[in-house]
Amino acid sequence: MHRALAGKTVTRFESVYPSVTRVADDHPIVGRTVESVSARGKHLLIAFSHDLALRTHMRMHGSWHLYRPDDRWQRPAREMRVLIATSDIVAVGFNVPVAELLTGRELARHQELRALGPDLLDAAFDRAEAIRRLQERGREVVADALLNQRVMAGIGNVFKSEILFLAGIHPFTPVSRLPDEALARVVDIAREALTANVLSRAQTLSVSMARTTTRAMEPNSRLWVYGRGGKPCRRCGSSIETRKTGLDARLTYWCPRCQKPVGD
Ligand SMILES: [Zn+2]
Protein backbone atom coordinates (compact mmCIF):
# COMPACT_ATOMS: atom_id res chain seq x y z
CA MET A 1 0.00 0.00 0.00
CA HIS A 2 2.90 2.32 0.71
CA ARG A 3 4.29 1.77 -2.77
CA ALA A 4 0.88 2.30 -4.37
CA LEU A 5 -0.15 5.40 -2.42
CA ALA A 6 2.86 7.28 -1.03
CA GLY A 7 3.52 10.65 -2.59
CA LYS A 8 0.11 10.81 -4.25
CA THR A 9 -2.69 13.30 -3.69
CA VAL A 10 -5.96 12.06 -2.25
CA THR A 11 -8.83 12.70 -4.68
CA ARG A 12 -11.59 11.00 -2.73
CA PHE A 13 -12.10 9.96 0.87
CA GLU A 14 -15.11 8.16 2.29
CA SER A 15 -16.01 6.33 5.46
CA VAL A 16 -19.16 4.87 6.93
CA TYR A 17 -17.96 5.80 10.42
CA PRO A 18 -19.42 9.10 11.64
CA SER A 19 -16.47 9.69 13.97
CA VAL A 20 -14.14 9.56 10.96
CA THR A 21 -16.26 11.65 8.61
CA ARG A 22 -16.75 14.29 11.29
CA VAL A 23 -13.00 14.84 11.53
CA ALA A 24 -12.68 14.68 7.73
CA ASP A 25 -15.40 17.32 7.36
CA ASP A 26 -13.48 19.72 9.59
CA HIS A 27 -10.03 18.75 8.28
CA PRO A 28 -10.51 17.51 4.70
CA ILE A 29 -8.39 14.56 3.58
CA VAL A 30 -9.01 15.24 -0.10
CA GLY A 31 -6.13 17.35 -1.40
CA ARG A 32 -3.64 16.04 1.13
CA THR A 33 -0.67 13.90 0.09
CA VAL A 34 -0.27 10.35 1.38
CA GLU A 35 3.09 10.47 3.13
CA SER A 36 3.42 6.87 4.18
CA VAL A 37 1.56 3.65 4.87
CA SER A 38 2.95 1.47 7.62
CA ALA A 39 1.86 -1.48 9.71
CA ARG A 40 2.31 -1.68 13.45
CA GLY A 41 1.09 -5.12 14.39
CA LYS A 42 -2.41 -5.37 12.99
CA HIS A 43 -2.77 -1.61 13.02
CA LEU A 44 -2.39 0.08 9.67
CA LEU A 45 -1.32 3.72 9.73
CA ILE A 46 -1.82 5.93 6.71
CA ALA A 47 -0.10 9.28 7.27
CA PHE A 48 -1.31 12.29 5.32
CA SER A 49 0.41 15.64 4.87
CA HIS A 50 -0.37 18.37 7.41
CA ASP A 51 -0.34 16.17 10.48
CA LEU A 52 -3.23 13.76 10.15
CA ALA A 53 -3.15 9.97 10.05
CA LEU A 54 -5.75 7.28 9.61
CA ARG A 55 -5.38 4.35 11.97
CA THR A 56 -7.29 1.19 11.17
CA HIS A 57 -7.26 -2.15 12.90
CA MET A 58 -8.19 -5.35 11.06
CA ARG A 59 -9.37 -7.44 14.04
CA MET A 60 -10.54 -10.80 12.64
CA HIS A 61 -12.14 -10.03 9.29
CA GLY A 62 -10.91 -6.64 8.10
CA SER A 63 -8.77 -6.25 4.99
CA TRP A 64 -7.50 -3.54 2.68
CA HIS A 65 -7.68 -4.04 -1.08
CA LEU A 66 -6.03 -1.98 -3.78
CA TYR A 67 -7.81 -1.46 -7.08
CA ARG A 68 -7.43 0.48 -10.29
CA PRO A 69 -10.31 2.94 -10.67
CA ASP A 70 -12.14 0.71 -13.19
CA ASP A 71 -11.61 -2.60 -11.39
CA ARG A 72 -14.51 -4.56 -10.01
CA TRP A 73 -14.25 -4.88 -6.26
CA GLN A 74 -13.81 -8.39 -4.94
CA ARG A 75 -16.07 -7.72 -1.99
CA PRO A 76 -19.55 -6.17 -1.88
CA ALA A 77 -19.71 -2.37 -1.57
CA ARG A 78 -21.74 -2.70 1.65
CA GLU A 79 -18.61 -4.11 3.35
CA MET A 80 -16.67 -0.93 2.57
CA ARG A 81 -15.76 0.96 5.76
CA VAL A 82 -13.11 3.38 4.50
CA LEU A 83 -12.05 4.39 1.00
CA ILE A 84 -9.05 6.44 -0.09
CA ALA A 85 -8.58 7.19 -3.78
CA THR A 86 -5.79 8.85 -5.73
CA SER A 87 -5.79 9.49 -9.49
CA ASP A 88 -4.84 5.88 -10.28
CA ILE A 89 -5.49 3.78 -7.14
CA VAL A 90 -8.50 3.09 -4.99
CA ALA A 91 -7.70 1.66 -1.55
CA VAL A 92 -10.75 0.11 0.10
CA GLY A 93 -10.89 -1.03 3.69
CA PHE A 94 -13.49 -3.82 3.89
CA ASN A 95 -15.02 -4.79 7.24
CA VAL A 96 -12.32 -2.83 9.03
CA PRO A 97 -13.94 -2.54 12.47
CA VAL A 98 -11.70 0.19 13.87
CA ALA A 99 -10.87 3.43 12.09
CA GLU A 100 -9.91 6.84 13.43
CA LEU A 101 -8.21 10.00 12.23
CA LEU A 102 -5.46 11.20 14.55
CA THR A 103 -2.89 13.97 14.74
CA GLY A 104 0.77 13.05 15.20
CA ARG A 105 0.52 14.01 18.85
CA GLU A 106 -2.53 11.79 19.42
CA LEU A 107 -0.78 8.96 17.62
CA ALA A 108 2.32 9.25 19.81
CA ARG A 109 0.15 9.03 22.93
CA HIS A 110 -2.04 6.23 21.66
CA GLN A 111 -2.42 3.61 24.40
CA GLU A 112 -2.93 0.58 22.18
CA LEU A 113 -0.01 1.43 19.91
CA ARG A 114 2.35 2.16 22.79
CA ALA A 115 1.61 -1.17 24.43
CA LEU A 116 2.58 -3.17 21.34
CA GLY A 117 5.56 -5.51 21.50
CA PRO A 118 8.33 -5.44 18.89
CA ASP A 119 6.82 -5.33 15.42
CA LEU A 120 7.76 -8.35 13.34
CA LEU A 121 7.61 -6.31 10.13
CA ASP A 122 9.76 -3.49 11.44
CA ALA A 123 13.24 -3.26 9.87
CA ALA A 124 14.55 -2.42 13.36
CA PHE A 125 12.80 -5.43 14.94
CA ASP A 126 14.13 -6.04 18.47
CA ARG A 127 14.61 -9.81 18.54
CA ALA A 128 16.02 -10.03 22.06
CA GLU A 129 13.12 -7.99 23.44
CA ALA A 130 10.60 -10.23 21.65
CA ILE A 131 12.20 -13.35 23.16
CA ARG A 132 12.23 -11.70 26.59
CA ARG A 133 8.55 -10.79 26.36
CA LEU A 134 7.75 -14.32 25.26
CA GLN A 135 9.64 -15.76 28.26
CA GLU A 136 7.58 -13.52 30.55
CA ARG A 137 4.40 -15.38 29.58
CA GLY A 138 5.43 -18.25 31.86
CA ARG A 139 2.75 -20.93 32.06
CA GLU A 140 0.61 -19.48 29.30
CA VAL A 141 0.40 -21.79 26.29
CA VAL A 142 2.60 -20.75 23.40
CA ALA A 143 -0.34 -20.46 20.97
CA ASP A 144 -1.94 -17.75 23.14
CA ALA A 145 1.35 -15.98 23.79
CA LEU A 146 1.93 -15.63 20.05
CA LEU A 147 -1.42 -13.92 19.57
CA ASN A 148 -0.66 -11.42 22.32
CA GLN A 149 0.32 -8.21 20.51
CA ARG A 150 2.09 -6.99 23.64
CA VAL A 151 4.58 -9.83 23.22
CA MET A 152 5.20 -9.37 19.49
CA ALA A 153 3.08 -7.37 17.11
CA GLY A 154 1.87 -8.89 13.89
CA ILE A 155 0.80 -12.50 14.43
CA GLY A 156 -2.84 -13.33 13.74
CA ASN A 157 -4.69 -16.60 14.15
CA VAL A 158 -3.68 -18.07 10.78
CA PHE A 159 0.02 -17.42 11.28
CA LYS A 160 -0.09 -18.64 14.87
CA SER A 161 -0.84 -22.21 13.74
CA GLU A 162 1.52 -22.01 10.75
CA ILE A 163 4.49 -20.69 12.76
CA LEU A 164 4.14 -23.39 15.41
CA PHE A 165 3.97 -26.06 12.72
CA LEU A 166 7.14 -24.70 11.10
CA ALA A 167 8.83 -24.61 14.52
CA GLY A 168 7.69 -28.18 15.31
CA ILE A 169 6.12 -27.04 18.59
CA HIS A 170 2.81 -28.27 19.99
CA PRO A 171 0.49 -25.23 20.30
CA PHE A 172 -0.63 -26.00 23.87
CA THR A 173 2.85 -26.22 25.36
CA PRO A 174 3.32 -23.75 28.25
CA VAL A 175 5.95 -21.18 27.30
CA SER A 176 7.94 -21.98 30.46
CA ARG A 177 8.50 -25.54 29.24
CA LEU A 178 10.18 -24.40 26.04
CA PRO A 179 13.96 -23.92 26.07
CA ASP A 180 15.29 -20.49 25.09
CA GLU A 181 16.52 -21.76 21.75
CA ALA A 182 13.02 -22.96 20.88
CA LEU A 183 11.60 -19.53 21.71
CA ALA A 184 14.27 -17.88 19.59
CA ARG A 185 13.40 -20.23 16.74
CA VAL A 186 9.71 -19.32 17.01
CA VAL A 187 10.57 -15.63 16.84
CA ASP A 188 12.83 -16.12 13.80
CA ILE A 189 10.27 -18.24 11.97
CA ALA A 190 7.53 -15.73 12.76
CA ARG A 191 9.60 -12.90 11.34
CA GLU A 192 10.51 -14.85 8.22
CA ALA A 193 6.94 -15.99 7.56
CA LEU A 194 5.41 -12.55 7.99
CA THR A 195 8.07 -10.78 5.96
CA ALA A 196 7.88 -13.28 3.09
CA ASN A 197 4.12 -12.91 3.05
CA VAL A 198 4.26 -9.15 2.80
CA LEU A 199 6.69 -9.35 -0.12
CA SER A 200 4.57 -11.81 -2.05
CA ARG A 201 1.49 -9.66 -1.51
CA ALA A 202 3.24 -6.56 -2.75
CA GLN A 203 3.94 -8.16 -6.11
CA THR A 204 0.30 -8.18 -7.05
CA LEU A 205 -2.22 -5.42 -7.26
CA SER A 206 -5.93 -5.95 -6.91
CA VAL A 207 -5.44 -9.58 -6.01
CA SER A 208 -7.08 -10.58 -2.77
CA MET A 209 -4.49 -10.65 -0.04
CA ALA A 210 -3.98 -14.36 0.26
CA ARG A 211 -1.65 -15.64 2.91
CA THR A 212 0.96 -18.27 2.26
CA THR A 213 3.54 -20.00 4.39
CA THR A 214 4.35 -22.97 2.18
CA ARG A 215 5.62 -20.67 -0.62
CA ALA A 216 3.22 -22.42 -2.98
CA MET A 217 1.07 -20.11 -5.04
CA GLU A 218 -1.77 -22.53 -5.78
CA PRO A 219 -4.76 -21.51 -3.64
CA ASN A 220 -5.16 -24.97 -2.12
CA SER A 221 -1.60 -25.49 -0.98
CA ARG A 222 -0.70 -22.15 0.57
CA LEU A 223 -0.89 -23.19 4.21
CA TRP A 224 0.58 -26.11 6.18
CA VAL A 225 -2.10 -26.69 8.80
CA TYR A 226 -4.49 -23.75 9.15
CA GLY A 227 -7.97 -24.61 7.88
CA ARG A 228 -6.88 -28.20 7.19
CA GLY A 229 -8.51 -30.05 10.11
CA GLY A 230 -8.82 -33.78 9.37
CA LYS A 231 -6.70 -33.51 6.22
CA PRO A 232 -3.30 -35.25 5.88
CA CYS A 233 -0.23 -33.34 7.06
CA ARG A 234 1.77 -32.13 4.06
CA ARG A 235 4.93 -33.49 5.71
CA CYS A 236 4.02 -36.76 7.42
CA GLY A 237 0.49 -37.60 6.32
CA SER A 238 -1.00 -37.64 9.85
CA SER A 239 -4.46 -36.20 10.23
CA ILE A 240 -4.33 -32.48 11.19
CA GLU A 241 -5.97 -31.82 14.56
CA THR A 242 -8.01 -28.80 15.52
CA ARG A 243 -9.33 -27.27 18.73
CA LYS A 244 -11.40 -24.23 19.65
CA THR A 245 -10.03 -22.11 22.48
CA GLY A 246 -10.69 -18.83 24.21
CA LEU A 247 -13.77 -16.68 24.49
CA ASP A 248 -13.96 -16.04 20.78
CA ALA A 249 -13.48 -19.76 20.03
CA ARG A 250 -10.57 -19.29 17.71
CA LEU A 251 -9.38 -22.47 16.04
CA THR A 252 -5.91 -23.82 16.45
CA TYR A 253 -4.56 -26.40 13.99
CA TRP A 254 -1.57 -28.69 14.43
CA CYS A 255 -0.03 -31.97 13.31
CA PRO A 256 0.09 -34.47 16.20
CA ARG A 257 3.23 -36.09 14.80
CA CYS A 258 5.28 -33.11 13.59
CA GLN A 259 4.41 -31.09 16.72
CA LYS A 260 4.87 -33.38 19.71
CA PRO A 261 4.17 -32.05 23.22
CA VAL A 262 7.37 -31.32 25.16
CA GLY A 263 8.42 -34.33 27.25
CA ASP A 264 6.77 -36.97 25.04
ZN1 LIG B 1 2.98 -33.93 10.25
Coordinates of C-alpha atoms and ligand atoms in Angstrom, one line a residue:
M1 CA 0.0 0.0 0.0
H2 CA 2.9 2.3 0.7
R3 CA 4.3 1.8 -2.8
A4 CA 0.9 2.3 -4.4
L5 CA -0.1 5.4 -2.4
A6 CA 2.9 7.3 -1.0
G7 CA 3.5 10.6 -2.6
K8 CA 0.1 10.8 -4.3
T9 CA -2.7 13.3 -3.7
V10 CA -6.0 12.1 -2.3
T11 CA -8.8 12.7 -4.7
R12 CA -11.6 11.0 -2.7
F13 CA -12.1 10.0 0.9
E14 CA -15.1 8.2 2.3
S15 CA -16.0 6.3 5.5
V16 CA -19.2 4.9 6.9
Y17 CA -18.0 5.8 10.4
P18 CA -19.4 9.1 11.6
S19 CA -16.5 9.7 14.0
V20 CA -14.1 9.6 11.0
T21 CA -16.3 11.6 8.6
R22 CA -16.8 14.3 11.3
V23 CA -13.0 14.8 11.5
A24 CA -12.7 14.7 7.7
D25 CA -15.4 17.3 7.4
D26 CA -13.5 19.7 9.6
H27 CA -10.0 18.8 8.3
P28 CA -10.5 17.5 4.7
I29 CA -8.4 14.6 3.6
V30 CA -9.0 15.2 -0.1
G31 CA -6.1 17.4 -1.4
R32 CA -3.6 16.0 1.1
T33 CA -0.7 13.9 0.1
V34 CA -0.3 10.4 1.4
E35 CA 3.1 10.5 3.1
S36 CA 3.4 6.9 4.2
V37 CA 1.6 3.7 4.9
S38 CA 3.0 1.5 7.6
A39 CA 1.9 -1.5 9.7
R40 CA 2.3 -1.7 13.5
G41 CA 1.1 -5.1 14.4
K42 CA -2.4 -5.4 13.0
H43 CA -2.8 -1.6 13.0
L44 CA -2.4 0.1 9.7
L45 CA -1.3 3.7 9.7
I46 CA -1.8 5.9 6.7
A47 CA -0.1 9.3 7.3
F48 CA -1.3 12.3 5.3
S49 CA 0.4 15.6 4.9
H50 CA -0.4 18.4 7.4
D51 CA -0.3 16.2 10.5
L52 CA -3.2 13.8 10.2
A53 CA -3.2 10.0 10.1
L54 CA -5.8 7.3 9.6
R55 CA -5.4 4.4 12.0
T56 CA -7.3 1.2 11.2
H57 CA -7.3 -2.2 12.9
M58 CA -8.2 -5.4 11.1
R59 CA -9.4 -7.4 14.0
M60 CA -10.5 -10.8 12.6
H61 CA -12.1 -10.0 9.3
G62 CA -10.9 -6.6 8.1
S63 CA -8.8 -6.2 5.0
W64 CA -7.5 -3.5 2.7
H65 CA -7.7 -4.0 -1.1
L66 CA -6.0 -2.0 -3.8
Y67 CA -7.8 -1.5 -7.1
R68 CA -7.4 0.5 -10.3
P69 CA -10.3 2.9 -10.7
D70 CA -12.1 0.7 -13.2
D71 CA -11.6 -2.6 -11.4
R72 CA -14.5 -4.6 -10.0
W73 CA -14.3 -4.9 -6.3
Q74 CA -13.8 -8.4 -4.9
R75 CA -16.1 -7.7 -2.0
P76 CA -19.5 -6.2 -1.9
A77 CA -19.7 -2.4 -1.6
R78 CA -21.7 -2.7 1.6
E79 CA -18.6 -4.1 3.4
M80 CA -16.7 -0.9 2.6
R81 CA -15.8 1.0 5.8
V82 CA -13.1 3.4 4.5
L83 CA -12.0 4.4 1.0
I84 CA -9.0 6.4 -0.1
A85 CA -8.6 7.2 -3.8
T86 CA -5.8 8.9 -5.7
S87 CA -5.8 9.5 -9.5
D88 CA -4.8 5.9 -10.3
I89 CA -5.5 3.8 -7.1
V90 CA -8.5 3.1 -5.0
A91 CA -7.7 1.7 -1.5
V92 CA -10.7 0.1 0.1
G93 CA -10.9 -1.0 3.7
F94 CA -13.5 -3.8 3.9
N95 CA -15.0 -4.8 7.2
V96 CA -12.3 -2.8 9.0
P97 CA -13.9 -2.5 12.5
V98 CA -11.7 0.2 13.9
A99 CA -10.9 3.4 12.1
E100 CA -9.9 6.8 13.4
L101 CA -8.2 10.0 12.2
L102 CA -5.5 11.2 14.6
T103 CA -2.9 14.0 14.7
G104 CA 0.8 13.1 15.2
R105 CA 0.5 14.0 18.9
E106 CA -2.5 11.8 19.4
L107 CA -0.8 9.0 17.6
A108 CA 2.3 9.3 19.8
R109 CA 0.2 9.0 22.9
H110 CA -2.0 6.2 21.7
Q111 CA -2.4 3.6 24.4
E112 CA -2.9 0.6 22.2
L113 CA 0.0 1.4 19.9
R114 CA 2.3 2.2 22.8
A115 CA 1.6 -1.2 24.4
L116 CA 2.6 -3.2 21.3
G117 CA 5.6 -5.5 21.5
P118 CA 8.3 -5.4 18.9
D119 CA 6.8 -5.3 15.4
L120 CA 7.8 -8.4 13.3
L121 CA 7.6 -6.3 10.1
D122 CA 9.8 -3.5 11.4
A123 CA 13.2 -3.3 9.9
A124 CA 14.6 -2.4 13.4
F125 CA 12.8 -5.4 14.9
D126 CA 14.1 -6.0 18.5
R127 CA 14.6 -9.8 18.5
A128 CA 16.0 -10.0 22.1
E129 CA 13.1 -8.0 23.4
A130 CA 10.6 -10.2 21.7
I131 CA 12.2 -13.3 23.2
R132 CA 12.2 -11.7 26.6
R133 CA 8.6 -10.8 26.4
L134 CA 7.8 -14.3 25.3
Q135 CA 9.6 -15.8 28.3
E136 CA 7.6 -13.5 30.5
R137 CA 4.4 -15.4 29.6
G138 CA 5.4 -18.3 31.9
R139 CA 2.8 -20.9 32.1
E140 CA 0.6 -19.5 29.3
V141 CA 0.4 -21.8 26.3
V142 CA 2.6 -20.7 23.4
A143 CA -0.3 -20.5 21.0
D144 CA -1.9 -17.8 23.1
A145 CA 1.4 -16.0 23.8
L146 CA 1.9 -15.6 20.0
L147 CA -1.4 -13.9 19.6
N148 CA -0.7 -11.4 22.3
Q149 CA 0.3 -8.2 20.5
R150 CA 2.1 -7.0 23.6
V151 CA 4.6 -9.8 23.2
M152 CA 5.2 -9.4 19.5
A153 CA 3.1 -7.4 17.1
G154 CA 1.9 -8.9 13.9
I155 CA 0.8 -12.5 14.4
G156 CA -2.8 -13.3 13.7
N157 CA -4.7 -16.6 14.2
V158 CA -3.7 -18.1 10.8
F159 CA 0.0 -17.4 11.3
K160 CA -0.1 -18.6 14.9
S161 CA -0.8 -22.2 13.7
E162 CA 1.5 -22.0 10.8
I163 CA 4.5 -20.7 12.8
L164 CA 4.1 -23.4 15.4
F165 CA 4.0 -26.1 12.7
L166 CA 7.1 -24.7 11.1
A167 CA 8.8 -24.6 14.5
G168 CA 7.7 -28.2 15.3
I169 CA 6.1 -27.0 18.6
H170 CA 2.8 -28.3 20.0
P171 CA 0.5 -25.2 20.3
F172 CA -0.6 -26.0 23.9
T173 CA 2.9 -26.2 25.4
P174 CA 3.3 -23.8 28.2
V175 CA 6.0 -21.2 27.3
S176 CA 7.9 -22.0 30.5
R177 CA 8.5 -25.5 29.2
L178 CA 10.2 -24.4 26.0
P179 CA 14.0 -23.9 26.1
D180 CA 15.3 -20.5 25.1
E181 CA 16.5 -21.8 21.7
A182 CA 13.0 -23.0 20.9
L183 CA 11.6 -19.5 21.7
A184 CA 14.3 -17.9 19.6
R185 CA 13.4 -20.2 16.7
V186 CA 9.7 -19.3 17.0
V187 CA 10.6 -15.6 16.8
D188 CA 12.8 -16.1 13.8
I189 CA 10.3 -18.2 12.0
A190 CA 7.5 -15.7 12.8
R191 CA 9.6 -12.9 11.3
E192 CA 10.5 -14.9 8.2
A193 CA 6.9 -16.0 7.6
L194 CA 5.4 -12.5 8.0
T195 CA 8.1 -10.8 6.0
A196 CA 7.9 -13.3 3.1
N197 CA 4.1 -12.9 3.0
V198 CA 4.3 -9.1 2.8
L199 CA 6.7 -9.3 -0.1
S200 CA 4.6 -11.8 -2.1
R201 CA 1.5 -9.7 -1.5
A202 CA 3.2 -6.6 -2.8
Q203 CA 3.9 -8.2 -6.1
T204 CA 0.3 -8.2 -7.1
L205 CA -2.2 -5.4 -7.3
S206 CA -5.9 -5.9 -6.9
V207 CA -5.4 -9.6 -6.0
S208 CA -7.1 -10.6 -2.8
M209 CA -4.5 -10.6 0.0
A210 CA -4.0 -14.4 0.3
R211 CA -1.6 -15.6 2.9
T212 CA 1.0 -18.3 2.3
T213 CA 3.5 -20.0 4.4
T214 CA 4.4 -23.0 2.2
R215 CA 5.6 -20.7 -0.6
A216 CA 3.2 -22.4 -3.0
M217 CA 1.1 -20.1 -5.0
E218 CA -1.8 -22.5 -5.8
P219 CA -4.8 -21.5 -3.6
N220 CA -5.2 -25.0 -2.1
S221 CA -1.6 -25.5 -1.0
R222 CA -0.7 -22.1 0.6
L223 CA -0.9 -23.2 4.2
W224 CA 0.6 -26.1 6.2
V225 CA -2.1 -26.7 8.8
Y226 CA -4.5 -23.7 9.1
G227 CA -8.0 -24.6 7.9
R228 CA -6.9 -28.2 7.2
G229 CA -8.5 -30.1 10.1
G230 CA -8.8 -33.8 9.4
K231 CA -6.7 -33.5 6.2
P232 CA -3.3 -35.2 5.9
C233 CA -0.2 -33.3 7.1
R234 CA 1.8 -32.1 4.1
R235 CA 4.9 -33.5 5.7
C236 CA 4.0 -36.8 7.4
G237 CA 0.5 -37.6 6.3
S238 CA -1.0 -37.6 9.9
S239 CA -4.5 -36.2 10.2
I240 CA -4.3 -32.5 11.2
E241 CA -6.0 -31.8 14.6
T242 CA -8.0 -28.8 15.5
R243 CA -9.3 -27.3 18.7
K244 CA -11.4 -24.2 19.7
T245 CA -10.0 -22.1 22.5
G246 CA -10.7 -18.8 24.2
L247 CA -13.8 -16.7 24.5
D248 CA -14.0 -16.0 20.8
A249 CA -13.5 -19.8 20.0
R250 CA -10.6 -19.3 17.7
L251 CA -9.4 -22.5 16.0
T252 CA -5.9 -23.8 16.5
Y253 CA -4.6 -26.4 14.0
W254 CA -1.6 -28.7 14.4
C255 CA 0.0 -32.0 13.3
P256 CA 0.1 -34.5 16.2
R257 CA 3.2 -36.1 14.8
C258 CA 5.3 -33.1 13.6
Q259 CA 4.4 -31.1 16.7
K260 CA 4.9 -33.4 19.7
P261 CA 4.2 -32.1 23.2
V262 CA 7.4 -31.3 25.2
G263 CA 8.4 -34.3 27.2
D264 CA 6.8 -37.0 25.0
Ligands
ZN1 ZN 3.0 -33.9 10.3

